[in-house]
Short mmCIF file of C-alpha atoms and ligand atoms in Angstrom, two decimals:
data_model
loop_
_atom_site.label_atom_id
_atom_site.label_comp_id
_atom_site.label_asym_id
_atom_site.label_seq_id
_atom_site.Cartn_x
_atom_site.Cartn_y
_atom_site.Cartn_z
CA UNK J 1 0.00 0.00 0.00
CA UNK J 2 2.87 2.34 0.72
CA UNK J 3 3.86 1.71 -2.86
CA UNK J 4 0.72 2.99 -3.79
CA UNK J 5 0.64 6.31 -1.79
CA UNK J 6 4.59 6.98 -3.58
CA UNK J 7 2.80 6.73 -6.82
CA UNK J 8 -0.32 8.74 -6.22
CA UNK J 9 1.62 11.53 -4.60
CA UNK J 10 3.75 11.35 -7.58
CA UNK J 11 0.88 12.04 -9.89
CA UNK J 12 -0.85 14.34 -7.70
CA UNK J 13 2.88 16.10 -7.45
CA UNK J 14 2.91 16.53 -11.39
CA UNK J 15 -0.19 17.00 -12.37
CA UNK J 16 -0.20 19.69 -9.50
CA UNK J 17 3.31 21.56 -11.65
CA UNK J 18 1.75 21.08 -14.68
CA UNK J 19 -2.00 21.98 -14.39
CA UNK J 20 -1.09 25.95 -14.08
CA UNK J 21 1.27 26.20 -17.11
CA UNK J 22 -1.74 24.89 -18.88
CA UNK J 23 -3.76 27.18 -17.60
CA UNK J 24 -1.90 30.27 -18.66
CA UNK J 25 -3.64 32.78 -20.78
CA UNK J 26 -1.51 33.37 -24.02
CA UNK J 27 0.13 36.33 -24.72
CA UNK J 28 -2.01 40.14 -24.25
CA UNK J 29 -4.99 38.14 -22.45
CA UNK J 30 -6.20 38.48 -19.33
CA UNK J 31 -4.24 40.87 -18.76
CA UNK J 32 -7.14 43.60 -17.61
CA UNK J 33 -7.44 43.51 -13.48
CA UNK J 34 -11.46 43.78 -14.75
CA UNK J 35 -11.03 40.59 -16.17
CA UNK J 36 -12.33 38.37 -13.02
CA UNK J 37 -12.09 35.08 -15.08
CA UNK J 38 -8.57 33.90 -15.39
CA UNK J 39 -8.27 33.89 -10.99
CA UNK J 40 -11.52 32.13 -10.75
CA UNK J 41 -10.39 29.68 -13.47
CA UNK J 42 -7.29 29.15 -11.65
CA UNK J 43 -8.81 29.36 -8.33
CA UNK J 44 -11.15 25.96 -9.25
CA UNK J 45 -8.41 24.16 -10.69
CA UNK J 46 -5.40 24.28 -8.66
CA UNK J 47 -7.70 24.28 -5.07
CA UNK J 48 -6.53 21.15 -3.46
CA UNK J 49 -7.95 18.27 -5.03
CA UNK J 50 -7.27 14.48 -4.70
CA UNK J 51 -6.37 13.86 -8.65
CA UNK J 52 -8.45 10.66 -8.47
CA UNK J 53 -8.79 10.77 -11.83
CA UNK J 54 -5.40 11.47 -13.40
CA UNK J 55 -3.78 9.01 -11.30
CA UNK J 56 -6.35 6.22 -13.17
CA UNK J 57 -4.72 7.86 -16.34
CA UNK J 58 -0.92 6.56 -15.22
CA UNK J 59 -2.30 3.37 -13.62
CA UNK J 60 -3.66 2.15 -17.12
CA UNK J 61 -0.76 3.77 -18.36
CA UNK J 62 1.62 1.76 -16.31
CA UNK J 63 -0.77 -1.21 -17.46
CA UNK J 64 -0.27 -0.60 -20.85
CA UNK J 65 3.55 0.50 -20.33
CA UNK J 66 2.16 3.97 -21.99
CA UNK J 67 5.16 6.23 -22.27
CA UNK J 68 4.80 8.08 -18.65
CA UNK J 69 5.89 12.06 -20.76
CA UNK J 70 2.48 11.18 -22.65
CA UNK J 71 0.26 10.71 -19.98
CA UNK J 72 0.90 13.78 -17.99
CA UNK J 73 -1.61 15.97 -20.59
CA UNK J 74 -4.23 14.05 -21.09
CA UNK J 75 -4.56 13.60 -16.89
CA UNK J 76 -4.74 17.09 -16.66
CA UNK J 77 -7.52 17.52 -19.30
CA UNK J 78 -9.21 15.26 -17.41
CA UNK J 79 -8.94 16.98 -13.87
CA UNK J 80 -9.91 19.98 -15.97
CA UNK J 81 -13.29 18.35 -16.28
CA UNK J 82 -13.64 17.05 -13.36
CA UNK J 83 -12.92 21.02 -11.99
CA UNK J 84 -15.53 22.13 -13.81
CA UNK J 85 -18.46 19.77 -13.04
CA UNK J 86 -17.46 20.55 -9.36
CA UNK J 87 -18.18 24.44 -10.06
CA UNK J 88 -21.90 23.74 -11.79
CA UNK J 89 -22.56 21.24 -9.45
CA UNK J 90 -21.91 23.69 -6.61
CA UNK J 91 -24.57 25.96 -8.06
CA UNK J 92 -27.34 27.91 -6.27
CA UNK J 93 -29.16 25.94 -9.75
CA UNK J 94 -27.60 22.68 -8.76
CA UNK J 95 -26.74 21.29 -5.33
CA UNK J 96 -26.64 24.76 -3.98
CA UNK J 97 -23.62 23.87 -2.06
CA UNK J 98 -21.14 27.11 -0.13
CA UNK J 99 -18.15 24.61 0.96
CA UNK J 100 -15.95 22.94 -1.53
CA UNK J 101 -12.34 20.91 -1.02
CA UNK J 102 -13.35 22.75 2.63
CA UNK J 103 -13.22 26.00 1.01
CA UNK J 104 -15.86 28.29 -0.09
CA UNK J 105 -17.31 27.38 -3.58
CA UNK J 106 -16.64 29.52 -6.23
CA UNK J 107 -20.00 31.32 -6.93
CA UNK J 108 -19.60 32.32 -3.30
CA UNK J 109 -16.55 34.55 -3.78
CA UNK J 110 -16.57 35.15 -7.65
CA UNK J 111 -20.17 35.45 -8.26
CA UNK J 112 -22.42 32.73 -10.39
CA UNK J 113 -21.65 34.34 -13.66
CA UNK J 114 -17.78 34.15 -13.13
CA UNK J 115 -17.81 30.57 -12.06
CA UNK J 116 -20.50 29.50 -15.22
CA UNK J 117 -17.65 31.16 -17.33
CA UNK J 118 -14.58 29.00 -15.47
CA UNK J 119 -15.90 26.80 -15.75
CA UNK J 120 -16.86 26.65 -19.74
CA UNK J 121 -13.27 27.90 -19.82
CA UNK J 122 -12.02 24.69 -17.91
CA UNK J 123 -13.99 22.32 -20.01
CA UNK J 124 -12.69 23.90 -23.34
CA UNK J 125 -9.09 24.09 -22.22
CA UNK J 126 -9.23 20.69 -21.74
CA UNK J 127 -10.32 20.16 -25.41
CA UNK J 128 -7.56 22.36 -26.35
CA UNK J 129 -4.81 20.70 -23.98
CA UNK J 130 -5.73 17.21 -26.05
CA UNK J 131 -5.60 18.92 -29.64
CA UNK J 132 -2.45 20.61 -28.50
CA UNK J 133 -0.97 17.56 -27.37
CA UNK J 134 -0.58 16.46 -31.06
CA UNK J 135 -0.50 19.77 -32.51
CA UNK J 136 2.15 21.10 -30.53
CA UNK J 137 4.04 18.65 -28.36
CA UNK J 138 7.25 18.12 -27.31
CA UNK J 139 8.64 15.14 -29.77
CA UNK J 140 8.95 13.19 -26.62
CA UNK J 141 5.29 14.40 -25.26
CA UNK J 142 3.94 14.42 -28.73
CA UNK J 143 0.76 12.31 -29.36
CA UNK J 144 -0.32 11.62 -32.72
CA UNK J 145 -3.40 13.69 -34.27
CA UNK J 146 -5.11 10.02 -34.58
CA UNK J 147 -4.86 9.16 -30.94
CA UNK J 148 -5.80 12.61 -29.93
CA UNK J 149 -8.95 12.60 -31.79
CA UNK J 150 -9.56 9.49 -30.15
CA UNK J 151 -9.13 10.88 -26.87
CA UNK J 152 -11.07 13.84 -27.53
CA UNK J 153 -13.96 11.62 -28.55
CA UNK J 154 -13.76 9.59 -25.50
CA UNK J 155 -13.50 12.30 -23.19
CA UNK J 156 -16.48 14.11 -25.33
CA UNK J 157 -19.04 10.90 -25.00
CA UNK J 158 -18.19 11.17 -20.82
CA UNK J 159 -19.41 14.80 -20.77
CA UNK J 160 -22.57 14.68 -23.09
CA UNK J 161 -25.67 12.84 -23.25
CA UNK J 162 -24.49 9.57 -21.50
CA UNK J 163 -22.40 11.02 -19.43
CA UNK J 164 -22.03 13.87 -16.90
CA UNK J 165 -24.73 16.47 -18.13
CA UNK J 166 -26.55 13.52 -18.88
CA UNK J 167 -25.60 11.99 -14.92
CA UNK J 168 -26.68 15.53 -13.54
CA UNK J 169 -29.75 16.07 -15.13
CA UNK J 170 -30.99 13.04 -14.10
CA UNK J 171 -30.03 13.44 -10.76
CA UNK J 172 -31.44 16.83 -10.42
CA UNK J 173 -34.95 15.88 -12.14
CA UNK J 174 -35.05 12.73 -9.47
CA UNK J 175 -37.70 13.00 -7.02
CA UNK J 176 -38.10 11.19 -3.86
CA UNK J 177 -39.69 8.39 -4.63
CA UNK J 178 -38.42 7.78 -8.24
CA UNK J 179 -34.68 6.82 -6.96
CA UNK J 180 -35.54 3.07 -7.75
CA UNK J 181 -32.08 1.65 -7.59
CA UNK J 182 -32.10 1.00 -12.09
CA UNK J 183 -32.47 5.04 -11.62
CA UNK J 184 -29.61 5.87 -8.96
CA UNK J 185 -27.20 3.28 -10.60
CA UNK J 186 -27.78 5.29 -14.22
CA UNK J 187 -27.54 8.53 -12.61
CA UNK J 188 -23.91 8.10 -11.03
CA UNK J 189 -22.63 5.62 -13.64
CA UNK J 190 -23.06 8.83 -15.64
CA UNK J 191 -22.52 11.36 -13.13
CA UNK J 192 -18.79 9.90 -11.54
CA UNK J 193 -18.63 6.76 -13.51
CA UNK J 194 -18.14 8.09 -16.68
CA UNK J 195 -15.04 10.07 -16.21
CA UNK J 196 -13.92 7.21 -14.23
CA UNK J 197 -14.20 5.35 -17.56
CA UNK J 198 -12.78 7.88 -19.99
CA UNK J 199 -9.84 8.00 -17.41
CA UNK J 200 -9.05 4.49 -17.41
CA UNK J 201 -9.33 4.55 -21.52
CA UNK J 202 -6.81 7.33 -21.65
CA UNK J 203 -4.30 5.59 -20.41
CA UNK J 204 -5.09 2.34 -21.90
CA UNK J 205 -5.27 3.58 -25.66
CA UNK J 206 -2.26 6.08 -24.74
CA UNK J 207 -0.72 2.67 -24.23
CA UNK J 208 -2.50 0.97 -27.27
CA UNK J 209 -4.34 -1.28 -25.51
CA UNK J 210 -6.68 -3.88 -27.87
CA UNK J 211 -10.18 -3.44 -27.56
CA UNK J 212 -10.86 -6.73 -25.31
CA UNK J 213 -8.15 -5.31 -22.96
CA UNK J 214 -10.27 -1.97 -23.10
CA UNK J 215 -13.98 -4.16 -22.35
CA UNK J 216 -11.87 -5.07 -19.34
CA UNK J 217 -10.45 -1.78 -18.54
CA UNK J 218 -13.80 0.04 -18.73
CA UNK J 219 -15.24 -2.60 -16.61
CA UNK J 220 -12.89 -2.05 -13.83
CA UNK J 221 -13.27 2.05 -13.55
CA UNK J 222 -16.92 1.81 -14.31
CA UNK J 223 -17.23 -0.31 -11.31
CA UNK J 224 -14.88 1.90 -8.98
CA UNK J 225 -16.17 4.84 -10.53
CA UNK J 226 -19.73 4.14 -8.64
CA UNK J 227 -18.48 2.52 -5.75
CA UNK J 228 -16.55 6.18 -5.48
CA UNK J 229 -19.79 7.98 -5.61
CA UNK J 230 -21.04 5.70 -2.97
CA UNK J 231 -17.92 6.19 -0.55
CA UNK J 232 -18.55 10.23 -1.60
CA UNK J 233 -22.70 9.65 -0.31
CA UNK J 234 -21.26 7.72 2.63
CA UNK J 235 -18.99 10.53 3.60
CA UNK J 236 -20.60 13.53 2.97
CA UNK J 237 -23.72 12.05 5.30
CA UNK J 238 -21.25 11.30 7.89
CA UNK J 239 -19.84 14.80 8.29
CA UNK J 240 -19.36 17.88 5.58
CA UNK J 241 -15.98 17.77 6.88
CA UNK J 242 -14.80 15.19 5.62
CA UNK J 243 -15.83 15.67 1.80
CA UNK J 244 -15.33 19.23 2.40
CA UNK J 245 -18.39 19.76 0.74
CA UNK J 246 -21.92 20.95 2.17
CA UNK J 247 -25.09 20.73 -0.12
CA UNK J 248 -28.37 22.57 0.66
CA UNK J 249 -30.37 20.35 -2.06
CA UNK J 250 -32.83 17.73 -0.48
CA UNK J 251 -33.55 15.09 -0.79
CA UNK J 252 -30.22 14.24 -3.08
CA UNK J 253 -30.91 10.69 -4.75
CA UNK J 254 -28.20 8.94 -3.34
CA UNK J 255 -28.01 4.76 -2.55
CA UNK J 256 -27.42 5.78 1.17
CA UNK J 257 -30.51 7.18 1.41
CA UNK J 258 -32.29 4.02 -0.91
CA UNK J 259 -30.55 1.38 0.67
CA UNK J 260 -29.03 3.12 4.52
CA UNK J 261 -25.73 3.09 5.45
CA UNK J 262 -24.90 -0.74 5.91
CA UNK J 263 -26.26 -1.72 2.60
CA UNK J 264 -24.42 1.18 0.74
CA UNK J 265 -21.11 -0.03 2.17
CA UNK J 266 -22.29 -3.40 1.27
CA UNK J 267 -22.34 -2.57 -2.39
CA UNK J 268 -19.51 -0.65 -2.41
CA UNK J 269 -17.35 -4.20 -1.31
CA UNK J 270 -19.41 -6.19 -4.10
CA UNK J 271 -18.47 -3.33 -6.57
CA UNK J 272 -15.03 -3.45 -5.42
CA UNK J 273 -14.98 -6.65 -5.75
CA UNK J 274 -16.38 -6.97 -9.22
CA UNK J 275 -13.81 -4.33 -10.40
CA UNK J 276 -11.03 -6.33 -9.19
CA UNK J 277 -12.54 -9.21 -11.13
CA UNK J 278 -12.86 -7.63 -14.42
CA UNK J 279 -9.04 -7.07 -14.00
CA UNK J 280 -8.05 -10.26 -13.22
CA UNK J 281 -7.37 -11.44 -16.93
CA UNK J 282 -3.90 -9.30 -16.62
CA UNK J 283 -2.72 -10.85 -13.45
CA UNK J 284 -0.29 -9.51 -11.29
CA UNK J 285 0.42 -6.82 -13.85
CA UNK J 286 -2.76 -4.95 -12.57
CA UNK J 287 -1.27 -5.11 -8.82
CA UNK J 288 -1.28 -1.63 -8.04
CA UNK J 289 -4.56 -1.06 -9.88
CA UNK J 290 -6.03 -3.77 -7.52
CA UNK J 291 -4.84 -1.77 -4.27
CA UNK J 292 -6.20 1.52 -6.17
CA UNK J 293 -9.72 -0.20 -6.11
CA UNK J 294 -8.91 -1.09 -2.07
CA UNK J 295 -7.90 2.22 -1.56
CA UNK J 296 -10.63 3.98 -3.22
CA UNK J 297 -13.25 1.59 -1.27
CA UNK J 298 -11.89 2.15 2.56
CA UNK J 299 -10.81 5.81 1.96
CA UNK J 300 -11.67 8.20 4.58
CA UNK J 301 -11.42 11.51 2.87
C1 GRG K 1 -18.62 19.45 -16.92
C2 GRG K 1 -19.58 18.31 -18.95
C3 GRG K 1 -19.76 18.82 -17.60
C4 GRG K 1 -20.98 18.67 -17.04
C5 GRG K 1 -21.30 19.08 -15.68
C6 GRG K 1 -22.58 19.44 -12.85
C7 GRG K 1 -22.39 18.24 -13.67
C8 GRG K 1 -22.52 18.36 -15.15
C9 GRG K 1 -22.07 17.04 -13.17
C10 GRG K 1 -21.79 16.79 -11.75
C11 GRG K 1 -20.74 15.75 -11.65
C12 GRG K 1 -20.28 15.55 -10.25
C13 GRG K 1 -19.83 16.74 -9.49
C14 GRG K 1 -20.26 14.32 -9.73
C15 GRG K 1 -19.76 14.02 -8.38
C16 GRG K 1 -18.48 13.28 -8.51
C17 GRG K 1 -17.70 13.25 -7.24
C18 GRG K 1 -17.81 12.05 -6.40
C19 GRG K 1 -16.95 14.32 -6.91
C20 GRG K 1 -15.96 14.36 -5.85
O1 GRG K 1 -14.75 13.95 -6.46
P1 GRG K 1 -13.38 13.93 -5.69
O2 GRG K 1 -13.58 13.33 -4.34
O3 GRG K 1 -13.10 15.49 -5.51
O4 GRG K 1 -12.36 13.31 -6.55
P2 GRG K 1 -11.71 16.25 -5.33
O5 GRG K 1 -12.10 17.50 -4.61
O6 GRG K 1 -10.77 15.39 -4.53
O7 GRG K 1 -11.20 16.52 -6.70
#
């Protein structure tokens, strides 16, 4: 397990370096001290975060033996995401939540209008991070246009219509009573799952993975990816401390609230359990990816 911690404080450490050089405005903008964007941009991307989700990028990397100076982008395009669905979902129109990563949410200090536009800035720069990856790389970071368009179509298909607008609107249109457990399962496979998945494909096809080793790939994060949202529900119900989040929305459709407390931490073993299954076909290979899954499933924070 200590392994593990070295390498996801390695990720978090570079993805951490890198995130804000991709974040800089080019040359002339954002420049004006009216323009409030670029520090609330900044401000919901480089706030402490766990980088869940890049480190599945360099574990299916590592899987695939992906060279490591290609991975680094594509992570942060995906924490780039992930930034941003935290910002709408913190909404007065969404969860309505003031406390984020403990802090206050971004609408709170920067106003609603400044964090809508960070972050449609996030989720476009990290369009623009993948397209530059091949447009503009290093030789050693380059990736080529083919595999980039790939990615960008993967990562694309987790935002839209089957994935986290899709996830949210669901989730927001839920009433109580309607959270059958068909319902709650769509909602976060969408929701969390489906960056979980696009993740876990980044580094896989950034490592040129076949397309069975993929089926099994996808299977793994989508099944972490929901027992994550589970672990989140768990947490947050405990204490808003330890999530550092706080939501005003009720009732949330959550499988704590459909199935209490024991049976939530029931499914997240059986999900845990069926991710480390789908993963089993690569054997000892997928070692750390099977203590990720562990980790992920008794996590406290
Ligand atoms: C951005 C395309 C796009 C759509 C947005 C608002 C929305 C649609 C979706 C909400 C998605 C969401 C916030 C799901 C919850 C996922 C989750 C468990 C978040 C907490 O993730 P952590 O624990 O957070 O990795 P940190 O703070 O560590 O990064």
């Amino acid at each position: 397990m200590n392994r593990l911690l070295g390498f996801l404080s390695d990720v978090r450490g570079s993805v951490d370096r890198r995130l804000p050089d991709l974040l800089t405005p080019p040359p002339g903008a954002g420049m004006d001290p009216l323009d409030a964007l670029p520090p609330a941009a900044r401000e919901a991307l480089l706030s402490p975060g766990k980088r869940v989700r890049p480190a599945l990028v360099f574990l299916t990397g590592e899987l695939f033996r992906a060279r490591e100076a290609l991975l680094l982008d594509p992570a942060c395009a995906v924490e780039m995401v992930h930034a941003a669905s935290l910002v709408l979902d913190d909404l007065p129109a969404m969860d309505d939540a003031v406390l984020r990563r403990g802090r206050p949410a971004l609408h709170t200090v920067h106003g609603e209008d400044m964090a809508i536009l960070a972050a449609v800035t996030l989720l476009t720069r990290a369009f623009g991070v993948l397209s530059e990856a091949a447009l503009r790389g290093a030789p050693r970071a380059a990736i080529s246009p083919s595999l980039a368009l790939d990615l960008v179509a993967r990562l694309a298909d987790a935002c839209g219509v089957a994935g986290l607008s899709s996830g949210q609107a669901l989730d927001l249109r839920t009433g109580e009573g309607e959270a059958t457990f068909e319902r709650l399962e769509t909602i976060h496979a969408r929701k969390t799952g489906a960056l979980f998945v696009a993740s876990a494909e980044f580094g896989a096809v950034l490592g040129h993975a076949r397309e069975k080793e993929l089926g099994a790939v996808r299977s793994y994060a989508r099944n972490i990816g929901l027992a994550f949202q589970i672990v989140d529900d768990l947490l947050e119900k405990k204490d808003d401390s330890e999530t550092g989040k706080s939501s005003r929305r009720a009732p949330v459709p959550t499988f704590t609230r459909h199935l209490g407390a024991e049976g939530a931490r029931q499914l997240v073993h059986e999900l845990s359990a069926h991710a480390v299954e789908a993963i089993g076909v690569f054997g000892s290979r997928a070692e750390r990816l099977v203590e990720f899954a562990l980790f992920l499933r008794d996590r406290s924070t």
